[in-house]
Short mmCIF file of C-alpha atoms in Angstrom, two decimals:
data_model
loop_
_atom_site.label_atom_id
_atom_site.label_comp_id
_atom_site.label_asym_id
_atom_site.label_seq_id
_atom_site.Cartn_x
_atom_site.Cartn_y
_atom_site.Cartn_z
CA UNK A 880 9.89 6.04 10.78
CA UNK A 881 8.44 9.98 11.20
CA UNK A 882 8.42 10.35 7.72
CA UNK A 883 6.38 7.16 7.08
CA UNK A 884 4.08 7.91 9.20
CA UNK A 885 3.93 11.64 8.00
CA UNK A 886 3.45 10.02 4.47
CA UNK A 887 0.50 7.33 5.74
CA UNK A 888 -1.48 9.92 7.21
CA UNK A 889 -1.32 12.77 4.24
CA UNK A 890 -2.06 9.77 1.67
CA UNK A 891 -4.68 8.13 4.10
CA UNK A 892 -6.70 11.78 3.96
CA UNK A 893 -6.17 12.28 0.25
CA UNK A 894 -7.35 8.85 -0.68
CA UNK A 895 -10.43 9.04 1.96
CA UNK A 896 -11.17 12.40 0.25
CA UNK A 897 -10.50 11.44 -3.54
CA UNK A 898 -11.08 7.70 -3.97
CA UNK A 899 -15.13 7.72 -4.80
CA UNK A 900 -14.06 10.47 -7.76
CA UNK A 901 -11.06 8.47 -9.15
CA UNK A 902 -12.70 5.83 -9.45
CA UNK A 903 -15.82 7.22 -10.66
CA UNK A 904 -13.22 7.99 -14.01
CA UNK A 905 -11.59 5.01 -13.79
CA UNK A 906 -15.22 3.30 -14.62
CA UNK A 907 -15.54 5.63 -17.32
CA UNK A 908 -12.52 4.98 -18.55
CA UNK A 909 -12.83 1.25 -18.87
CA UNK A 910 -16.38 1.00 -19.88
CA UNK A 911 -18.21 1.07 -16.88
CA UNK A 912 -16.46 -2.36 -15.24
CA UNK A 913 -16.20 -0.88 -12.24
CA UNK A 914 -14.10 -3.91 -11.03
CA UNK A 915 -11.73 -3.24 -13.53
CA UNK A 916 -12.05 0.78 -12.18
CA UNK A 917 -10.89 -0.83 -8.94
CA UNK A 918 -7.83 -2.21 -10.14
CA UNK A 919 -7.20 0.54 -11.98
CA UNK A 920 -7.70 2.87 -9.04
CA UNK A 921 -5.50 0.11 -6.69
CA UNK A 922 -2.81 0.22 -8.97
CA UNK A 923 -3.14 4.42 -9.72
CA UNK A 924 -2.81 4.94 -5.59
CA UNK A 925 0.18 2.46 -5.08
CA UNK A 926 2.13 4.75 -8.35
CA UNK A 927 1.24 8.12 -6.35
CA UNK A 928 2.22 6.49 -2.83
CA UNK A 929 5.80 5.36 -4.27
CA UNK A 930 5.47 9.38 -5.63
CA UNK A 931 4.18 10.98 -2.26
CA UNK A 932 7.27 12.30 -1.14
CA UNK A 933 8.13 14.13 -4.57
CA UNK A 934 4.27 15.48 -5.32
CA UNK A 935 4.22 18.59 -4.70
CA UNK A 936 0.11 19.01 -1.87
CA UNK A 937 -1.26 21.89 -4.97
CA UNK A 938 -0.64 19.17 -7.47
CA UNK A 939 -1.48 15.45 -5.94
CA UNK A 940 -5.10 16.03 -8.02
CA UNK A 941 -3.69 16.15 -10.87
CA UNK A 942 -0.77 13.62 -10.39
CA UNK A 943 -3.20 11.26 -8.92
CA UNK A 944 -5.59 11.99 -11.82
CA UNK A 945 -3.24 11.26 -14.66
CA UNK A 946 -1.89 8.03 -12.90
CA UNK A 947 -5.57 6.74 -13.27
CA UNK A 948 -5.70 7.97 -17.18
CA UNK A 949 -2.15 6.06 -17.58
CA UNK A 950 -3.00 2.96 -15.59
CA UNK A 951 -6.42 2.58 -17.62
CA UNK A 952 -4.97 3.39 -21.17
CA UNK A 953 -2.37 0.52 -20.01
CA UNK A 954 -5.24 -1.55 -19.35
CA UNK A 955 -7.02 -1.07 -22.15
CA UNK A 956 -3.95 -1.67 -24.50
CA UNK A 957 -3.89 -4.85 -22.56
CA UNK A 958 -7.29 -6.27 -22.96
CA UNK A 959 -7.07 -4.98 -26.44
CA UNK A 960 -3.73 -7.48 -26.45
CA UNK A 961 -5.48 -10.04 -24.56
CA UNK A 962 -6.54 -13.28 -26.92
CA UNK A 963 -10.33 -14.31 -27.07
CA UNK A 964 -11.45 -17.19 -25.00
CA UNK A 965 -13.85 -19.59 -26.48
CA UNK A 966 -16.00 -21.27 -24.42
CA UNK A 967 -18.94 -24.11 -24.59
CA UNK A 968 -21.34 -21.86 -22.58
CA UNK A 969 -21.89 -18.18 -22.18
CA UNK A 970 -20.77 -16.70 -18.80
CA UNK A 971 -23.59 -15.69 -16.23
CA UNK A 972 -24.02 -12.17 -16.61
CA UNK A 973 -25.72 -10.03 -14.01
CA UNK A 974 -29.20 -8.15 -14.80
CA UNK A 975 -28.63 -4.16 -15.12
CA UNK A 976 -31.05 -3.29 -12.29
CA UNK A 977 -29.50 -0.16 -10.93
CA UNK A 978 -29.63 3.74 -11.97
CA UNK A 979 -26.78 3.56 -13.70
CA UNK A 980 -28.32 1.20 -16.17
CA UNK A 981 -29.64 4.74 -17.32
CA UNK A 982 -26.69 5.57 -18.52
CA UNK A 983 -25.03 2.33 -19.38
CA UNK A 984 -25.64 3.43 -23.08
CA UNK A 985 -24.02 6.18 -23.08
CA UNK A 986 -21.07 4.58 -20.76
CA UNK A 987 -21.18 1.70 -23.45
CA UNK A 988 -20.89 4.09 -26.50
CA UNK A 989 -17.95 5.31 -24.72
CA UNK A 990 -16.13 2.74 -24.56
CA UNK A 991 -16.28 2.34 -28.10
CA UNK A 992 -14.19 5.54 -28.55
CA UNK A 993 -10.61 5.40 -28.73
CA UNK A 994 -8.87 5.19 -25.68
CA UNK A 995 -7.19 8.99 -25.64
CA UNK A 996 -10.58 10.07 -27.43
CA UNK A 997 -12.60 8.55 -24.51
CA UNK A 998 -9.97 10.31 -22.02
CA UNK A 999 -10.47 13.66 -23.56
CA UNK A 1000 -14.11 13.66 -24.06
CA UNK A 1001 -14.51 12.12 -20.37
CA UNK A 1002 -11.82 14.40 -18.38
CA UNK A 1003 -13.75 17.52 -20.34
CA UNK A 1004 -17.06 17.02 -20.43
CA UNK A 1005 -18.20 14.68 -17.44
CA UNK A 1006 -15.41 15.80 -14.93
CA UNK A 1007 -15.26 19.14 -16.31
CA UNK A 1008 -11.89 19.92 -16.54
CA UNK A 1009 -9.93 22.33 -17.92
CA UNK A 1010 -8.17 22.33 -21.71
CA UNK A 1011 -5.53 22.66 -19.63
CA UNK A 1012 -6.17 19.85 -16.76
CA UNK A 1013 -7.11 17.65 -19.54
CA UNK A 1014 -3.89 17.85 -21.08
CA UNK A 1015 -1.71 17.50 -18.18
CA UNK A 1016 -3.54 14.49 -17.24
CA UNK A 1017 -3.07 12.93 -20.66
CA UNK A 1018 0.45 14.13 -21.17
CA UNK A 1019 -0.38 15.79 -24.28
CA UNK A 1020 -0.67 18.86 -26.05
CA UNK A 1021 -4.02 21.09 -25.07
CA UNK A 1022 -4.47 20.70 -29.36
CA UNK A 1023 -4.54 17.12 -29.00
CA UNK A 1024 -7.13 17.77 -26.30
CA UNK A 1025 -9.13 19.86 -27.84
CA UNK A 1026 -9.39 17.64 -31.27
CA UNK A 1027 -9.72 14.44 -29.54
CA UNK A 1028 -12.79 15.65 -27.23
CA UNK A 1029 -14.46 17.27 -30.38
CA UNK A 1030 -14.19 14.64 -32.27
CA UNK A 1031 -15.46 12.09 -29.54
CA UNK A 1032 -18.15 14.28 -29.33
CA UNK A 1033 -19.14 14.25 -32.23
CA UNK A 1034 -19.45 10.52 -32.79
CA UNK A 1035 -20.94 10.31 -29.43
CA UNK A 1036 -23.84 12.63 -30.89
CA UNK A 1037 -23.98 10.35 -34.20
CA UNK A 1038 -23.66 6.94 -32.61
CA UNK A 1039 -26.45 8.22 -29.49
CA UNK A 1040 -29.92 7.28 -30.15
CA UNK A 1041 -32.18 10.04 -30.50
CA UNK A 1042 -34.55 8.22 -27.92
CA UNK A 1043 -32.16 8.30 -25.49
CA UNK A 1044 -32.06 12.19 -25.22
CA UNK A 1045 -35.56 12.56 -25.46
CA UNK A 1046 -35.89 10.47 -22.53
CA UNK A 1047 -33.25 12.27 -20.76
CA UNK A 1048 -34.98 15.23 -21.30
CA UNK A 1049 -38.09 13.68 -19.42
CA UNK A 1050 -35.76 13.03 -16.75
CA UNK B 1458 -33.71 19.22 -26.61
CA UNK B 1459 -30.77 18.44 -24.37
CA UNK B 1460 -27.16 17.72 -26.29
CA UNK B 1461 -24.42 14.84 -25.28
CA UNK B 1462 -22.67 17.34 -23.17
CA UNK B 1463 -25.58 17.31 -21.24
CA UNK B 1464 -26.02 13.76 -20.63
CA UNK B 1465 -22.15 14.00 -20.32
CA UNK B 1466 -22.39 16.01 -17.43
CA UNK B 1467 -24.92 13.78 -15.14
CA UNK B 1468 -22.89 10.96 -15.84
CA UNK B 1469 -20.66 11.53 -12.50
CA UNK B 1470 -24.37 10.98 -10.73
CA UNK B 1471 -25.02 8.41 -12.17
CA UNK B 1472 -22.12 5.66 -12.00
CA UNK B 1473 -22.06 4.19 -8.47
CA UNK B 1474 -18.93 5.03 -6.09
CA UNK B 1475 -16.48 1.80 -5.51
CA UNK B 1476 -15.77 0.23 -2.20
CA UNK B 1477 -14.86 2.43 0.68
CA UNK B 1478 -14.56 3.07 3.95
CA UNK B 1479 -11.31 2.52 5.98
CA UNK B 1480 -10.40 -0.91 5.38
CA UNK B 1481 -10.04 0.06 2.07
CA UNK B 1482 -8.04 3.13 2.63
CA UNK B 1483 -6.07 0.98 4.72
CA UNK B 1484 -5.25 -1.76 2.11
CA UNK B 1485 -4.13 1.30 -0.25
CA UNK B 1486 -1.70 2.51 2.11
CA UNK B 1487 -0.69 -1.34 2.74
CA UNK B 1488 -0.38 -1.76 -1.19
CA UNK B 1489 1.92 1.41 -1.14
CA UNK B 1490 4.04 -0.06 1.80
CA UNK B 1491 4.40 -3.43 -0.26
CA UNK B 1492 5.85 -1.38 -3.50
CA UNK B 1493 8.10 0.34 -1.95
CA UNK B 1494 9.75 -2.64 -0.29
CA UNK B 1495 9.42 -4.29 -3.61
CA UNK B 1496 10.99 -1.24 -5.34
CA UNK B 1497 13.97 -1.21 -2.70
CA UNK B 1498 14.80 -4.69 -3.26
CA UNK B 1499 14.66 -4.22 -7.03
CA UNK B 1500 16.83 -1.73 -6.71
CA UNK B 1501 19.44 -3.67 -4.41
CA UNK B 1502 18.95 -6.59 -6.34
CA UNK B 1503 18.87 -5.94 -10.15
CA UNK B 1504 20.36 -2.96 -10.59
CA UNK B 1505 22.99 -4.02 -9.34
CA UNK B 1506 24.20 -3.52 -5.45
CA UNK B 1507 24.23 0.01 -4.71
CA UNK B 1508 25.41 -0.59 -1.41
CA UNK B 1509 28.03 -3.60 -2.85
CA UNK B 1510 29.79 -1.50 -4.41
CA UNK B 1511 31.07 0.41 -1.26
CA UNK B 1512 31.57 -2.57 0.34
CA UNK B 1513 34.86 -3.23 2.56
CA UNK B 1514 34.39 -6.82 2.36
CA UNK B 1515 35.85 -10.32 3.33
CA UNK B 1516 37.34 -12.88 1.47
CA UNK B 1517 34.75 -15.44 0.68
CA UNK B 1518 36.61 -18.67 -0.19
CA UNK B 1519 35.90 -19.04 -3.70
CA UNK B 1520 37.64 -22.87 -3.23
CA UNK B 1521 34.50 -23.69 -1.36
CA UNK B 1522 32.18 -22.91 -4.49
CA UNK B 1523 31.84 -25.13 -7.47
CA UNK B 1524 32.95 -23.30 -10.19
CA UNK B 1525 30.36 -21.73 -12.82
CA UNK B 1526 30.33 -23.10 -16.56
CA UNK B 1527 32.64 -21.15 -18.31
CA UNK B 1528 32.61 -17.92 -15.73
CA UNK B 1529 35.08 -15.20 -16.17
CA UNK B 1530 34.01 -13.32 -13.08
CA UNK B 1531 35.94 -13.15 -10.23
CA UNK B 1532 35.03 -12.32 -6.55
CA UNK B 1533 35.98 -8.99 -4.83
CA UNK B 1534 39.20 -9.65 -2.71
CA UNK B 1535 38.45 -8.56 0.25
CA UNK B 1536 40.21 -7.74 3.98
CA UNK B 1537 38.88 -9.99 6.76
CA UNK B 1538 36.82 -8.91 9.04
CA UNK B 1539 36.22 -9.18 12.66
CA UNK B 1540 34.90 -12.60 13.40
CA UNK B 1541 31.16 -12.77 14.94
CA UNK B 1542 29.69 -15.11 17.04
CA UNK B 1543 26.19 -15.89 16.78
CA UNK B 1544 23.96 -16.10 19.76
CA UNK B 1545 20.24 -16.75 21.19
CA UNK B 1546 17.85 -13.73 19.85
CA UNK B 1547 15.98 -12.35 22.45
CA UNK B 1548 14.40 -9.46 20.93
CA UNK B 1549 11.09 -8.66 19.33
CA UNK B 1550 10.66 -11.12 16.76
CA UNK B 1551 10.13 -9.77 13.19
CA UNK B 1552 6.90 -9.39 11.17
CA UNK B 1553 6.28 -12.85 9.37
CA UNK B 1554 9.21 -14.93 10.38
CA UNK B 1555 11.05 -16.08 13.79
CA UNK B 1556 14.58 -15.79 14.16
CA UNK B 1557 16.46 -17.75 17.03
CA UNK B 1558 20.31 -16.92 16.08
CA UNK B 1559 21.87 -13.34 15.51
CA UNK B 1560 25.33 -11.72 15.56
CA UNK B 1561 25.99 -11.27 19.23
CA UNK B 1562 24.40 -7.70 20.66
CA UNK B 1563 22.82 -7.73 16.65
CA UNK B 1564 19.01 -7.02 16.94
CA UNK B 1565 16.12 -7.17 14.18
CA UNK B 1566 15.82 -3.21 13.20
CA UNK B 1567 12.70 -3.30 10.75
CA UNK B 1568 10.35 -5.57 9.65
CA UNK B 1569 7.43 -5.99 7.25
CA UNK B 1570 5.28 -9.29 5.71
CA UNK B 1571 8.09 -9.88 3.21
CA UNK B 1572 11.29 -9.31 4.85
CA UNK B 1573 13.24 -8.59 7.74
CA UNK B 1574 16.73 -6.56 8.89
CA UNK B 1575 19.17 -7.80 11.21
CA UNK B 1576 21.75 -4.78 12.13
CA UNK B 1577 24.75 -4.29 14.37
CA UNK B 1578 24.19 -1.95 17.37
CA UNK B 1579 23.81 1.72 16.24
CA UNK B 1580 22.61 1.25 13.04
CA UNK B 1581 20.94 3.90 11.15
CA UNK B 1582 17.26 2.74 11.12
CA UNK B 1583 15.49 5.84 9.28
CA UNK B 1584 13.30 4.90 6.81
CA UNK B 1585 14.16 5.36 3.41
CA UNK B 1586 12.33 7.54 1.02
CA UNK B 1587 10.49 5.73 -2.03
CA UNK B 1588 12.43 4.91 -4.77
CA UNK B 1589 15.50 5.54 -2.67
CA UNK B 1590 18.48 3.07 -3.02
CA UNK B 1591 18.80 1.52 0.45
CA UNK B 1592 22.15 1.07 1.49
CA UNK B 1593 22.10 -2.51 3.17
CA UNK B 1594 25.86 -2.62 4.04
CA UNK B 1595 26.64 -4.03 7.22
CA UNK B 1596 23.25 -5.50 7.64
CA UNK B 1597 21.73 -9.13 7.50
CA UNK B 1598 18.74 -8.96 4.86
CA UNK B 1599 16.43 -11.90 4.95
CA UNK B 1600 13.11 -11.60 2.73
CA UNK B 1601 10.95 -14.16 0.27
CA UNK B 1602 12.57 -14.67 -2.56
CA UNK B 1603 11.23 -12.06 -5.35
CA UNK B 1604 13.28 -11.78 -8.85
CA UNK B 1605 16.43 -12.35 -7.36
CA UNK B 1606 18.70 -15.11 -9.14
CA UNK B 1607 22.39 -16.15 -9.04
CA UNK B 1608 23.90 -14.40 -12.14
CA UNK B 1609 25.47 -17.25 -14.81
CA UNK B 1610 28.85 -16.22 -13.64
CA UNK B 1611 28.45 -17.16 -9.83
CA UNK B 1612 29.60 -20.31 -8.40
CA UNK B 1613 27.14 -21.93 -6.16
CA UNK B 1614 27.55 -23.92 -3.23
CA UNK B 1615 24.84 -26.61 -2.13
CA UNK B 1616 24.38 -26.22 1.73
CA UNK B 1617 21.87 -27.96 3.65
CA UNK B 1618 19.20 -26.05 5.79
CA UNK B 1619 17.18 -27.88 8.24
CA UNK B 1620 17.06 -30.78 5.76
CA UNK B 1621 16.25 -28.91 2.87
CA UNK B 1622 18.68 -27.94 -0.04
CA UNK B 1623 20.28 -24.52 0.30
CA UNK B 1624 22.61 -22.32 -2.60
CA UNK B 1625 24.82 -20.35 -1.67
CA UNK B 1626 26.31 -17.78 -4.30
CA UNK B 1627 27.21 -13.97 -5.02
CA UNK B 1628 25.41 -11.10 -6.70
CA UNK B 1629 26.87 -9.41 -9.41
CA UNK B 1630 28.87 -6.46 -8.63
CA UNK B 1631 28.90 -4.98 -12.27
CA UNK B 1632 28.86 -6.90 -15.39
CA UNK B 1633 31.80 -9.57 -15.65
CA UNK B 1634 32.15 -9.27 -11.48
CA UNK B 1635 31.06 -11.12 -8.64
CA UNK B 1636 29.91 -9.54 -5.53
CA UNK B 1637 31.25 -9.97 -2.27
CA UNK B 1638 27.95 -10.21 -0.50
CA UNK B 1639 26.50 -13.63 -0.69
CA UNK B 1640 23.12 -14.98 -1.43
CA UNK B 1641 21.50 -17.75 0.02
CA UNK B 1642 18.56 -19.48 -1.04
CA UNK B 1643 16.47 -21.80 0.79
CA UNK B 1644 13.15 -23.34 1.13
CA UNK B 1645 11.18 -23.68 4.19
CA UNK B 1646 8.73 -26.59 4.58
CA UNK B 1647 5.86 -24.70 3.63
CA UNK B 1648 7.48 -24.24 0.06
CA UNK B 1649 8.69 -20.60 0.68
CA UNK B 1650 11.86 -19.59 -0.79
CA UNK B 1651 13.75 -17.72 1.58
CA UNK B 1652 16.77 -15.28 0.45
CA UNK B 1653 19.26 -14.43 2.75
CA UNK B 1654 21.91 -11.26 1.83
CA UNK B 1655 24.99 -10.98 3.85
CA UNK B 1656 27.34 -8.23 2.76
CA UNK B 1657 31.27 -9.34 3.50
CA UNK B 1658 31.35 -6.66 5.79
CA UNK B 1659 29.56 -8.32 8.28
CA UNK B 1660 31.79 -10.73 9.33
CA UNK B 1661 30.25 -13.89 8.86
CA UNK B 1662 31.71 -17.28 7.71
CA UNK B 1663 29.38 -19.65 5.33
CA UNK B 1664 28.73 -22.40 8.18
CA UNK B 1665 27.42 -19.58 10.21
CA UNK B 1666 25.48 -18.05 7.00
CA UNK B 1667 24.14 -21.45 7.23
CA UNK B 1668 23.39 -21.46 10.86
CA UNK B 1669 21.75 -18.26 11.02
CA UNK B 1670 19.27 -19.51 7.75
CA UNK B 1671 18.64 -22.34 10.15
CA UNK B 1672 16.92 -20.67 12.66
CA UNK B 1673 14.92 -18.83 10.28
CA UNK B 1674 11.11 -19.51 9.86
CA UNK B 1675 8.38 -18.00 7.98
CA UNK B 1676 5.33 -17.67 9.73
CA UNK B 1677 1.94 -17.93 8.21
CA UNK B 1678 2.05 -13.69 8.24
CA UNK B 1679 4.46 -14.09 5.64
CA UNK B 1680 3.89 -12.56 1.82
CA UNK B 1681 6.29 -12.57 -0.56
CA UNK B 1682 6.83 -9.36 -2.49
CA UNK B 1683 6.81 -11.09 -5.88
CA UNK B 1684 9.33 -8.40 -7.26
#
């Protein structure tokens, strides 16, 4: 029962420390549904508790990290799967009121890269990892990295209005 | 003029954190409790009975059962074991269910939401590590019913519990072999389905398999473990 307990409070301070960030990807990850980021996040922590004792303190960031990139590609692959429901009426859908309606364009554009692209260019260039980091979380080769967050990139920069970095600039 | 990687960058600021605090923390940790007792009973019950396998078991009387369709598999013959009788439980009841009847000097040993232990006295009680095949010889497993199903090849016995209708069968052992541990299934009157593992080793006959499930009840604590 020692080592439970050892386990409960080392995960209990990592996930106190680390949650608001993982899930901060996860919502990037899955377009900004930060619901969905929860469950992804849920389901990330309960794959790195089962992995606790085997995770290694200098690398539970990154383990943790890439469980959330897995469990959102998974996700992803699954709404993809998932069949259109067609209904009389149009859900309720609540008003964008908050800051990060800002941004929800550039979340929104996102999500209409490719799920690895959308890994790369997010794990690079908002969380500002390494080639490296990047890699490791997405179990692929740093080239992969590298091509995939270029390339997002670069239809981030054709598909982003021009108004929107204007106003950006205004702050 | 500022670039995506700019706007890239302040994105972090910008999306609002998830829930927190430690209620959530707390319902991560419980999530992580709940897989790994839903990865030990995979483990014990789909792959296939790591701790079966070194069982020094008892004859289960095969006569008893109805005999499977077409089955080819046989029970483990087994040498008897001593006989136990079961008495009043006076110990500290397990999480989500009351028990009333245990092996004589037996005690409950662990308990969570889904399931419960019932051991002999000196039992090893350390926890297992995650993942870890959990060695459940000699000890009286009782949880909600997850995955678990009698294999094709097992004979089952209808036994009544507390009015309801009970099955008793075997595990498979390896592919083409029954198990000497038996199985039995039950419902409780709030539509649970209990499962109830007794290795051969432990001694116990099928009427008091059937007894013991009798003073079982699932309180409303209960979860099943849905694996």
């Amino acid at each position: 029962m020692g080592r439970n307990s050892e386990r409960d409070r080392e995960f209990t301070e990592f996930v106190s420390a680390r949650r608001d960030g993982l899930v901060r990807v996860a919502a990037l990850l899955v377009s900004g549904d930060l619901a969905k980021a929860e469950d992804v996040v849920q389901t990330a922590l309960t794959k790195l508790y089962l992995a606790w004792p085997r995770v290694r303190p200098e690398t539970v960031d990154a383990y943790a990290r890439r469980c959330v990139v897995n469990v959102a590609t998974d996700e992803h692959r699954s709404l993809f799967r998932r069949r259109e429901q067609v209904r009389s009426q149009l859900p309720e859908t609540p008003v964008a009121d908050d800051p990060w309606n800002d941004n929800s364009t550039v979340v929104s554009l996102l999500g209409t890269l490719p799920a690895s692209m959308r890994a790369a260019v997010v794990l690079r260039y908002v969380e500002g990892l390494s080639i490296a980091e990047a890699a490791d979380a997405m179990r692929c080769s740093e080239g992969n990295v590298k091509s995939q967050s270029a390339r997002g990139l670069q239809r981030l920069r054709e598909l982003l209005p021009a108004g929107h970095l204007t106003n950006f600039a205004k702050g | 003029m500022p670039d995506v990687m700019d706007v890239l960058k302040n994105l972090p600021d910008a999306v609002p954190t998830g829930r927190s605090g430690p209620d959530v923390v707390a319902a991560d940790v419980a999530r992580g409790h709940r897989a790994v007792t839903r990865r030990r009973w995979q483990r014990f019950g789909v792959t296939g009975a790591v701790a079966v396998v070194a069982a020094a078991a008892v004859g289960v009387g095969a006569g008893q059962f109805s005999p499977a369709p077409s089955s080819p598999a046989r029970v483990v013959a087994a040498p008897a074991a001593p006989r136990l009788e079961l008495v009043a439980y006076q110990g500290n009841q397990p999480v989500g269910f009351e028990v009333t009847t245990v092996p004589e000097n037996w005690k409950v040993i662990s308990s969570d939401t889904s399931s419960f232990l019932v051991a002999p006295p000196g039992a090893d009680i350390a926890a297992p590590k995650p993942g870890e095949a959990v060695s459940l010889e000699g000890q009286i497993a009782v949880s909600l019913q997850g995955l678990s199903k009698f294999p094709a090849e097992s004979p089952v016995k209808k036994v009544d519990i507390n009015g309801a209708d009970g099955r008793l069968g075997f595990p498979l052992e390896e592919e083409g072999k029954l198990s000497d541990t038996r199985w039995l299934f039950f419902p409780d009157n709030a539509g649970h389905s209990v499962q109830v593992q007794v290795p051969a080793s432990v001694g116990l006959s099928d009427d008091q398999i059937v007894s013991f499930a009798k003073g079982i009840t699932v309180t409303a604590q209960a979860q099943s473990i849905g694996g």
